[in-house]
Amino acid sequence: MRETLFLLADLWMIFAGYFYGWRFIRRYGNYLLGLEWMVVATSGSNFLLWSLLGAKSDSVLYDIAYFFDAFSRSVGITLILIMGLMKVTHRYKPNVGVDVGVFGVAIVAGLFLRHFHGADLHTDRAAFSVAVFYVVVNLLTAVFLGYFVKRLWNAGARWPAVWTGLVTAAGTTIAITYDFFPLPFDDANRTIFYTAALATWGTQGFVYFRAYRALHDRNAALDTNPARATETLA
């Protein structure tokens, strides 16, 4: 039963990543969010294949999984997420050079930080610092997402605001639990934790897309009615 739930959670994350990532690019031209969503989906696909092939720690898929994990936890679902959402909160439109540059930074971060996975946080200061870094950048991202929720609420998108707040809280809980608070009732492979994490990350992809769409539509409506925009700002 545990394995089935794990596979379903992973499949959900893969679907949400590819489907909504493509829609971010196709519908809104948002390559930052679109490509990051696809990175998450590719990570899930790699994780699924690794699990189905026996979940061996000496597999190249194991190293790739840690790269993707470090990629998204350090820069992807932090800086890239914020920059992508700023398109609807601040009308931010980065050029191609910025898009390429920030993904380059994420790749370098993933290649460097993946080496610290699996180290004993009680004896390895560097690994402990990296774990703290992941939590700190997640909390800073959550602060921006709190602002994003406020923008949704003020725009009248109450349900997207509520769901964005809830899924962000769940994501932060996963981030804090990840390295510092292993579930005592979990198995050696942390099946329960990863099931919850994959389900949460997939739901974040779905909820953030719908929230983005709500603000995008709000901005478009204001652009077609400048008088209404002036009244709203007043």
Coordinates of N, CA and C in Angstrom, one line a residue, residues 27-28 87-88 211-223:
R27 N 1.0 29.3 -23.0 CA -0.1 30.3 -22.8 C 0.5 31.7 -22.3
Y28 N 1.5 31.6 -21.5 CA 2.0 32.9 -20.9 C 3.4 33.3 -21.3
K87 N 6.2 38.2 -12.7 CA 5.7 38.7 -14.0 C 4.2 39.1 -13.8
V88 N 3.5 38.5 -12.8 CA 2.1 39.0 -12.6 C 2.0 39.9 -11.4
A211 N -3.1 30.0 -9.5 CA -3.0 31.3 -8.8 C -2.4 32.3 -9.8
Y212 N -1.4 31.9 -10.5 CA -0.8 32.8 -11.5 C -1.8 33.2 -12.6
R213 N -2.6 32.2 -13.0 CA -3.6 32.5 -14.0 C -4.6 33.5 -13.5
A214 N -5.0 33.4 -12.2 CA -5.9 34.4 -11.7 C -5.4 35.8 -11.7
L215 N -4.1 36.0 -11.3 CA -3.5 37.3 -11.3 C -3.3 37.8 -12.7
H216 N -2.9 36.9 -13.6 CA -2.7 37.3 -15.0 C -4.0 37.8 -15.6
D217 N -5.1 37.1 -15.4 CA -6.4 37.5 -15.9 C -6.8 38.8 -15.3
R218 N -6.5 39.0 -14.0 CA -6.9 40.3 -13.3 C -6.1 41.4 -14.0
N219 N -4.8 41.2 -14.2 CA -4.0 42.2 -14.9 C -4.5 42.5 -16.3
A220 N -4.9 41.5 -17.0 CA -5.4 41.7 -18.4 C -6.7 42.5 -18.3
A221 N -7.6 42.2 -17.3 CA -8.8 43.0 -17.2 C -8.6 44.4 -16.9
L222 N -7.6 44.7 -16.1 CA -7.3 46.1 -15.7 C -6.7 46.8 -16.9
D223 N -5.9 46.1 -17.7 CA -5.2 46.7 -18.9 C -6.3 47.1 -19.9

